[in-house]
PDB file of C-alpha atoms in Angstrom:
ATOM      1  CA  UNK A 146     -41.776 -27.744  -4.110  1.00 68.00           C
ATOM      2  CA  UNK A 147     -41.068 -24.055  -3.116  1.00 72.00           C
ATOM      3  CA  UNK A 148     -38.665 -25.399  -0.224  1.00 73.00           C
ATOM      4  CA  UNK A 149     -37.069 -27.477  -2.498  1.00 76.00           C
ATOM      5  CA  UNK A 150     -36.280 -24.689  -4.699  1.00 68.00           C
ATOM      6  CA  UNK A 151     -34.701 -22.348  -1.910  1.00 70.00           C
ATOM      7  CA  UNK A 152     -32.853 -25.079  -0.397  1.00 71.00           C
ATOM      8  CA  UNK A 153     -31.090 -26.343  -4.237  1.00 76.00           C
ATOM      9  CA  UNK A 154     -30.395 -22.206  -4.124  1.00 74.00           C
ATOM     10  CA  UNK A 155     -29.263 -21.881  -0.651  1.00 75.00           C
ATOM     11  CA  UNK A 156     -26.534 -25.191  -1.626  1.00 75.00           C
ATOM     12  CA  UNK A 157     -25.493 -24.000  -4.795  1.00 74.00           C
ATOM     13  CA  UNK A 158     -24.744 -20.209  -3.264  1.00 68.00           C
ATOM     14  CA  UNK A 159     -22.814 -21.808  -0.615  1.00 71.00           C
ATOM     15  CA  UNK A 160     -21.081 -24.297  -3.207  1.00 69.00           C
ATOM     16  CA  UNK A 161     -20.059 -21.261  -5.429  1.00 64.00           C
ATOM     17  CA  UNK A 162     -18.980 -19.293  -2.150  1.00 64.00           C
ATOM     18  CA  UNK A 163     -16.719 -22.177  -1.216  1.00 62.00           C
ATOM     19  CA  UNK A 164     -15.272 -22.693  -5.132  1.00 60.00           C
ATOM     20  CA  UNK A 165     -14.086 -18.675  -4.748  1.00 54.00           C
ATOM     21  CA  UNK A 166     -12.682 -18.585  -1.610  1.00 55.00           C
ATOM     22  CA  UNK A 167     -10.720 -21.833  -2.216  1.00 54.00           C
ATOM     23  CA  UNK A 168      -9.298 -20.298  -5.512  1.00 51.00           C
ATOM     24  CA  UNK A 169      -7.125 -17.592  -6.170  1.00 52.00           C
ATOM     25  CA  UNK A 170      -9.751 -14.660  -7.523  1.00 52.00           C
ATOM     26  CA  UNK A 171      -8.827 -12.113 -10.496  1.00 60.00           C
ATOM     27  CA  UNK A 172     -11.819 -10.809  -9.393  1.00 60.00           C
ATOM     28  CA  UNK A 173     -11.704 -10.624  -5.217  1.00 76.00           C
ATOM     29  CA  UNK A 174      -8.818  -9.211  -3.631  1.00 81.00           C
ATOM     30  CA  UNK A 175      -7.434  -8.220   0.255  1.00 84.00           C
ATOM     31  CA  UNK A 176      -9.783  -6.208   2.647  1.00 88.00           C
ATOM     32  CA  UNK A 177      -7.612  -2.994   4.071  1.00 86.00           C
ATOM     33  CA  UNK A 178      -7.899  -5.001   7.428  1.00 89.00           C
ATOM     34  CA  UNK A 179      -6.165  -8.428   6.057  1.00 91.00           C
ATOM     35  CA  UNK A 180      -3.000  -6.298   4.490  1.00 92.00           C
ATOM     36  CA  UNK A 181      -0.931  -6.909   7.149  1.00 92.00           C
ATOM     37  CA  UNK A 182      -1.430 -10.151   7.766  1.00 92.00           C
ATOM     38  CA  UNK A 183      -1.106 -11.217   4.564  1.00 93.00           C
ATOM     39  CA  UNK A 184       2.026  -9.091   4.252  1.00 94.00           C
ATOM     40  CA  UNK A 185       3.266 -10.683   7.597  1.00 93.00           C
ATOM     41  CA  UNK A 186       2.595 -14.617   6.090  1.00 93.00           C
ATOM     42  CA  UNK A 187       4.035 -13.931   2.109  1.00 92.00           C
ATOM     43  CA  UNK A 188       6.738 -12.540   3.677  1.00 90.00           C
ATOM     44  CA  UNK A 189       7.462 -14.446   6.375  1.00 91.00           C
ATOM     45  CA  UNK A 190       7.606 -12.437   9.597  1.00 91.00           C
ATOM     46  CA  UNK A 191       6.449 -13.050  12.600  1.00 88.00           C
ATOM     47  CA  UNK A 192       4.080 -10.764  14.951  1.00 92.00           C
ATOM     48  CA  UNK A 193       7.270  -9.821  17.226  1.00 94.00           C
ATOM     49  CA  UNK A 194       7.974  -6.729  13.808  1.00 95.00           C
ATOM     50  CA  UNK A 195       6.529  -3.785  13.756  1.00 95.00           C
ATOM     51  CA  UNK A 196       4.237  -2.560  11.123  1.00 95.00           C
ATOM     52  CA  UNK A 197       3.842   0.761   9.311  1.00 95.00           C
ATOM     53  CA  UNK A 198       0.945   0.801   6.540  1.00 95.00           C
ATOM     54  CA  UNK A 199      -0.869   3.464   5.228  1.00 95.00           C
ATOM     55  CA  UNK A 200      -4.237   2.369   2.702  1.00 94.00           C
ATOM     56  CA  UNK A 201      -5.467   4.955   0.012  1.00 91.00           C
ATOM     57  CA  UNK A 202      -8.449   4.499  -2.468  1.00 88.00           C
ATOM     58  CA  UNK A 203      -5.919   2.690  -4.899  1.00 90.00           C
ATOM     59  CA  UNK A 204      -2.926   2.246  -3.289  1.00 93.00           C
ATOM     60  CA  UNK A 205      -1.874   0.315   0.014  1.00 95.00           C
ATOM     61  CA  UNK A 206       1.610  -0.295   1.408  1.00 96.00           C
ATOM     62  CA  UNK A 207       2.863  -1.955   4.371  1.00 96.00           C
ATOM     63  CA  UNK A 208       6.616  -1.924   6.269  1.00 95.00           C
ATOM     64  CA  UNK A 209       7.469  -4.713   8.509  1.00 95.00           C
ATOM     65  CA  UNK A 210      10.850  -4.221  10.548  1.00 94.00           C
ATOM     66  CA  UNK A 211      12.472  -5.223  13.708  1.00 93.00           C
ATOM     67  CA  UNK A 212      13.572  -3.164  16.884  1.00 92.00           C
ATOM     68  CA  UNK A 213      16.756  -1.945  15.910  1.00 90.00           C
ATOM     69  CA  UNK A 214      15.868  -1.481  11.885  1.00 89.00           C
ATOM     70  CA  UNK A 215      18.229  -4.334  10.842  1.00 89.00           C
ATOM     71  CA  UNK A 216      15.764  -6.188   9.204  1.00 91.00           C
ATOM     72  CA  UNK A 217      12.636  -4.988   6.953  1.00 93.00           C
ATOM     73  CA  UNK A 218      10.212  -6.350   4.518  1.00 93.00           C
ATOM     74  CA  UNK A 219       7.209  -4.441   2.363  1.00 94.00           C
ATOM     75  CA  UNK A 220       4.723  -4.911   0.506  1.00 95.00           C
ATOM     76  CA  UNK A 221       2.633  -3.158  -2.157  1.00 95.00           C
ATOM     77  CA  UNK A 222      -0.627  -3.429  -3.009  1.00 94.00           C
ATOM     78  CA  UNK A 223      -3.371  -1.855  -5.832  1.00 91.00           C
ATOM     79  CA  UNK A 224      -6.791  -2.194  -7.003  1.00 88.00           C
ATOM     80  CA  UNK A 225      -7.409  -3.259 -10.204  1.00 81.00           C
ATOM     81  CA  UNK A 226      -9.338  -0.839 -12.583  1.00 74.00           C
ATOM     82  CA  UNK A 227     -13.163  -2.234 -13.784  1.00 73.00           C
ATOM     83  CA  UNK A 228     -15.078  -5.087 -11.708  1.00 68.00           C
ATOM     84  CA  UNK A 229     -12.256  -6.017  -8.977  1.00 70.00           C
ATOM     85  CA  UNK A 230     -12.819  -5.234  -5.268  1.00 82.00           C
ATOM     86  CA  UNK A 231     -10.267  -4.982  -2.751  1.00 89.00           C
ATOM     87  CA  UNK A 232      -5.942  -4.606  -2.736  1.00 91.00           C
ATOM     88  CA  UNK A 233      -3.810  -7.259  -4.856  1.00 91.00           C
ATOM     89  CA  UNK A 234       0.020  -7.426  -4.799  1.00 92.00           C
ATOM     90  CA  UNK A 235       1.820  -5.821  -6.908  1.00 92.00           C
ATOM     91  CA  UNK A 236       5.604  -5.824  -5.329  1.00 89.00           C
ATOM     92  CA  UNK A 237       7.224  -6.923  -2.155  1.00 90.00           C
ATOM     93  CA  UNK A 238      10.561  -7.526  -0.958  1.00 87.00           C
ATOM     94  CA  UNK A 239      13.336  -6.195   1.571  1.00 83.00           C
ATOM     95  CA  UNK A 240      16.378  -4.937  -1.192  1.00 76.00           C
ATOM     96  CA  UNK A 241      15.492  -1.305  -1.976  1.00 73.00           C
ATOM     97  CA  UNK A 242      15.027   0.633   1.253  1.00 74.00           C
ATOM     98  CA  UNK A 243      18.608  -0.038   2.383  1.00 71.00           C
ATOM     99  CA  UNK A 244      19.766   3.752   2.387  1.00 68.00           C
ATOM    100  CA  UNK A 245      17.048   6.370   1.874  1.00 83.00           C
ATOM    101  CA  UNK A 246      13.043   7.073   0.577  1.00 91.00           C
ATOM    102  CA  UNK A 247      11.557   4.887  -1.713  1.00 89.00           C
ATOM    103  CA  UNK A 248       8.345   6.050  -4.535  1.00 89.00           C
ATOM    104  CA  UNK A 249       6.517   3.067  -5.355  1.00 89.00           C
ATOM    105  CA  UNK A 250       4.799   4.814  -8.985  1.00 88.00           C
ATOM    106  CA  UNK A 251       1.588   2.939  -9.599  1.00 88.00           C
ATOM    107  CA  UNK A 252      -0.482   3.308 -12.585  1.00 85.00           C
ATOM    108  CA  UNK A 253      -3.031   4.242 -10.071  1.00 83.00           C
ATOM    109  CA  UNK A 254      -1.376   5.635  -7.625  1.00 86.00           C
ATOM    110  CA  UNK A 255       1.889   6.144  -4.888  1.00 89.00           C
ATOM    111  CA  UNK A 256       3.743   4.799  -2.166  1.00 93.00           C
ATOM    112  CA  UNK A 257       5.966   6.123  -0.492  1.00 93.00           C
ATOM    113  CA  UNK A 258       8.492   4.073   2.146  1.00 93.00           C
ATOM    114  CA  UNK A 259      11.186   4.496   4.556  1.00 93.00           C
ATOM    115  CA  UNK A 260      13.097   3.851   7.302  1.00 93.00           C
ATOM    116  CA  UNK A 261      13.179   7.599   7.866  1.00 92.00           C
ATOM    117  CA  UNK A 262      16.943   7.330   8.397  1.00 90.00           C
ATOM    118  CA  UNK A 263      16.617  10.824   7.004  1.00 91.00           C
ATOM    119  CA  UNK A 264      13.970  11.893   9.871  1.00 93.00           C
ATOM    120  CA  UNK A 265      11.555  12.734   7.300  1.00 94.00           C
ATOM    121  CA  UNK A 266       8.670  14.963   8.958  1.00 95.00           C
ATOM    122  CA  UNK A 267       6.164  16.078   6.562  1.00 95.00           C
ATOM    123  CA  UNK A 268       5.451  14.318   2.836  1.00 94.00           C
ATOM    124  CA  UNK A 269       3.537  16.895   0.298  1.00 92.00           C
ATOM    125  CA  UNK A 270       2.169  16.481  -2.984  1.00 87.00           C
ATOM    126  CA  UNK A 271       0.718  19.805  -4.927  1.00 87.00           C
ATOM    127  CA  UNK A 272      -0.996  19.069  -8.139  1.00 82.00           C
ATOM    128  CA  UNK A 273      -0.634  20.930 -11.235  1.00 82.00           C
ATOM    129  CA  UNK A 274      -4.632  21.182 -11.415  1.00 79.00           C
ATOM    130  CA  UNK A 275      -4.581  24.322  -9.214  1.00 79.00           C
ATOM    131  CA  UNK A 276      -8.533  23.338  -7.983  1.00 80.00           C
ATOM    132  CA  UNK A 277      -6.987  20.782  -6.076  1.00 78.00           C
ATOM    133  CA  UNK A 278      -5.501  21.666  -2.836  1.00 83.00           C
ATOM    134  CA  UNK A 279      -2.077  20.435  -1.819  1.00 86.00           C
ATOM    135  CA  UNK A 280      -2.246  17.516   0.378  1.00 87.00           C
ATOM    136  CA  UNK A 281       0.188  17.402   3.599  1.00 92.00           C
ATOM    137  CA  UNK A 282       1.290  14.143   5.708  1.00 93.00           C
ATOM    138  CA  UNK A 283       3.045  14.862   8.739  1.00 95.00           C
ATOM    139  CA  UNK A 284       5.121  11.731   9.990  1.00 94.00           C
ATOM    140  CA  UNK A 285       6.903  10.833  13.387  1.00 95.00           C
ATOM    141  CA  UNK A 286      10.619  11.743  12.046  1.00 93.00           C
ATOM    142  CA  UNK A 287      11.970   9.172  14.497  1.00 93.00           C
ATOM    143  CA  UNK A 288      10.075   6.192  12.862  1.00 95.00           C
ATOM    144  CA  UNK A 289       9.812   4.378   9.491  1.00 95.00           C
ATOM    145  CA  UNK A 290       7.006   5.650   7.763  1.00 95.00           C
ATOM    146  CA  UNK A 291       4.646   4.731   4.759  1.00 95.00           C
ATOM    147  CA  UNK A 292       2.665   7.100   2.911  1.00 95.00           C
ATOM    148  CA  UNK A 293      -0.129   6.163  -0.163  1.00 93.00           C
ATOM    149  CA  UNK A 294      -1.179   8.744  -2.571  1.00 87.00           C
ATOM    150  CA  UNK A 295      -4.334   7.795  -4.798  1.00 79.00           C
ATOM    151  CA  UNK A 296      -4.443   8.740  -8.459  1.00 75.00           C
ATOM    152  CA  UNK A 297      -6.850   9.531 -10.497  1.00 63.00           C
ATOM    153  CA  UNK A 298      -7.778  11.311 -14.274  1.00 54.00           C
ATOM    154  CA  UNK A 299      -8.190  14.779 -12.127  1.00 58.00           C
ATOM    155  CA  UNK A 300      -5.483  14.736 -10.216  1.00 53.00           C
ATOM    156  CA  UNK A 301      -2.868  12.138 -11.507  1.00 58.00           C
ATOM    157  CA  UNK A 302      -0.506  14.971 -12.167  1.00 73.00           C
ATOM    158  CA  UNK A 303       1.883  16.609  -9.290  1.00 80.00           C
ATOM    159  CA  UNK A 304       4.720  17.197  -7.196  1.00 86.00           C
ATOM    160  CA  UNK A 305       5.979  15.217  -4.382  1.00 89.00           C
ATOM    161  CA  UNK A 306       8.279  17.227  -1.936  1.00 92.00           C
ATOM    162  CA  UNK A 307       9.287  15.127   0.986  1.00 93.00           C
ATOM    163  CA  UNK A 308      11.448  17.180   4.137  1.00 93.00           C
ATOM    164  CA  UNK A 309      13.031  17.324   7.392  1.00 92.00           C
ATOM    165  CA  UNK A 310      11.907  18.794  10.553  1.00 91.00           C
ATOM    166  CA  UNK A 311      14.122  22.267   9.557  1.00 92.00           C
ATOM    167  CA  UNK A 312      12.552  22.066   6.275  1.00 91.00           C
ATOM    168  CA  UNK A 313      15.284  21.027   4.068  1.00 92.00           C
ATOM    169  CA  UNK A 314      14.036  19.499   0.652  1.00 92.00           C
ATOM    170  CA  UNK A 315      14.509  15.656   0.882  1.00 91.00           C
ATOM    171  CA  UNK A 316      15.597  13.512  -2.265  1.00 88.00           C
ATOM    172  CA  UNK A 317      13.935  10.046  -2.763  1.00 86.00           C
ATOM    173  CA  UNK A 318      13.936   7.289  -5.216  1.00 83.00           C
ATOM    174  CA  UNK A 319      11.166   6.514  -7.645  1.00 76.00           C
ATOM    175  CA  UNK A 320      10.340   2.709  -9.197  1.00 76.00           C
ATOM    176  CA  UNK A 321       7.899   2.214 -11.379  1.00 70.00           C
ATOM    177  CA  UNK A 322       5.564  -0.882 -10.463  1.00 67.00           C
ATOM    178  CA  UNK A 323       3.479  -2.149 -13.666  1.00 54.00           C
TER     179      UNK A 323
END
């Protein structure tokens, strides 16, 4: 009887295992290592592209592009707030990185995206909660470049300076993402 009990258990675990993986989950999203493959298949590119991402606690972006930067895709992911685990899609495309930086707002956070046309070299955000320290990402100014700033209730207010290599203040375009 016992054995019979575990193994109905064991079937309908597996069973309900199978139902979410085979459905589309409000509930289950993308692991930080499946982002850029999933990126690569929604948005059609093959593995010849190259691939800047950058995953924060809320926020996860990735930039696909070929060798000579003629050709680019991203994609932008979130978590969702309450019982969710992992990234869903929020936006992707290829239309808005044409000339310049890109800020991706989030309700829970940033991304940031370019080409680094510009030669962008260091991204900062200081927050107007003075506790907080100011948060520095140096990039490679001779490659596109993705950058993902978490929000949250302490810290969702600051200022995002992005420069050059000599310093020189950068400007950038922000779109919000519901």
């Amino acid at each position: 009887m016992k054995k019979r009990v575990l193994l109905s258990v064991g079937v309908l675990c597996l069973l309900l295992i199978a139902i979410l993986a085979a459905f589309p989950s409000p509930v289950i999203g993308l692991t930080k290592g499946s982002l850029e493959a999933n990126a690569r298949k929604t948005q059609n590119v093959n593995e010849s592209w190259h691939a800047a991402s950058s995953v924060s606690e809320n926020v996860a972006a990735v930039l696909l592009y070929n060798s000579d930067l003629s050709e680019y895709r991203y994609s932008i992911y979130a978590t969702k707030p309450g019982l969710s685990f992992g990234y869903f899609p929020k936006e992707s495309g290829a239309e808005k990185l044409n000339e310049g930086i890109i800020s991706f707002d989030l309700e829970n956070g940033e991304a940031i995206l370019s080409l680094n046309r510009e030669n962008v070299a260091k991204v900062q955000i200081t927050y107007e909660n003075k506790e907080l320290a100011t948060e520095v990402y140096e990039v490679n100014s001779s490659e596109p470049f993705v950058v993902t700033l978490s929000k949250s209730k302490d810290n969702c207010d600051g200022t995002i300076e992005i420069s050059d290599k000599q310093g020189n203040e950068l400007p950038f375009d922000l779109t919000n993402i519901i």
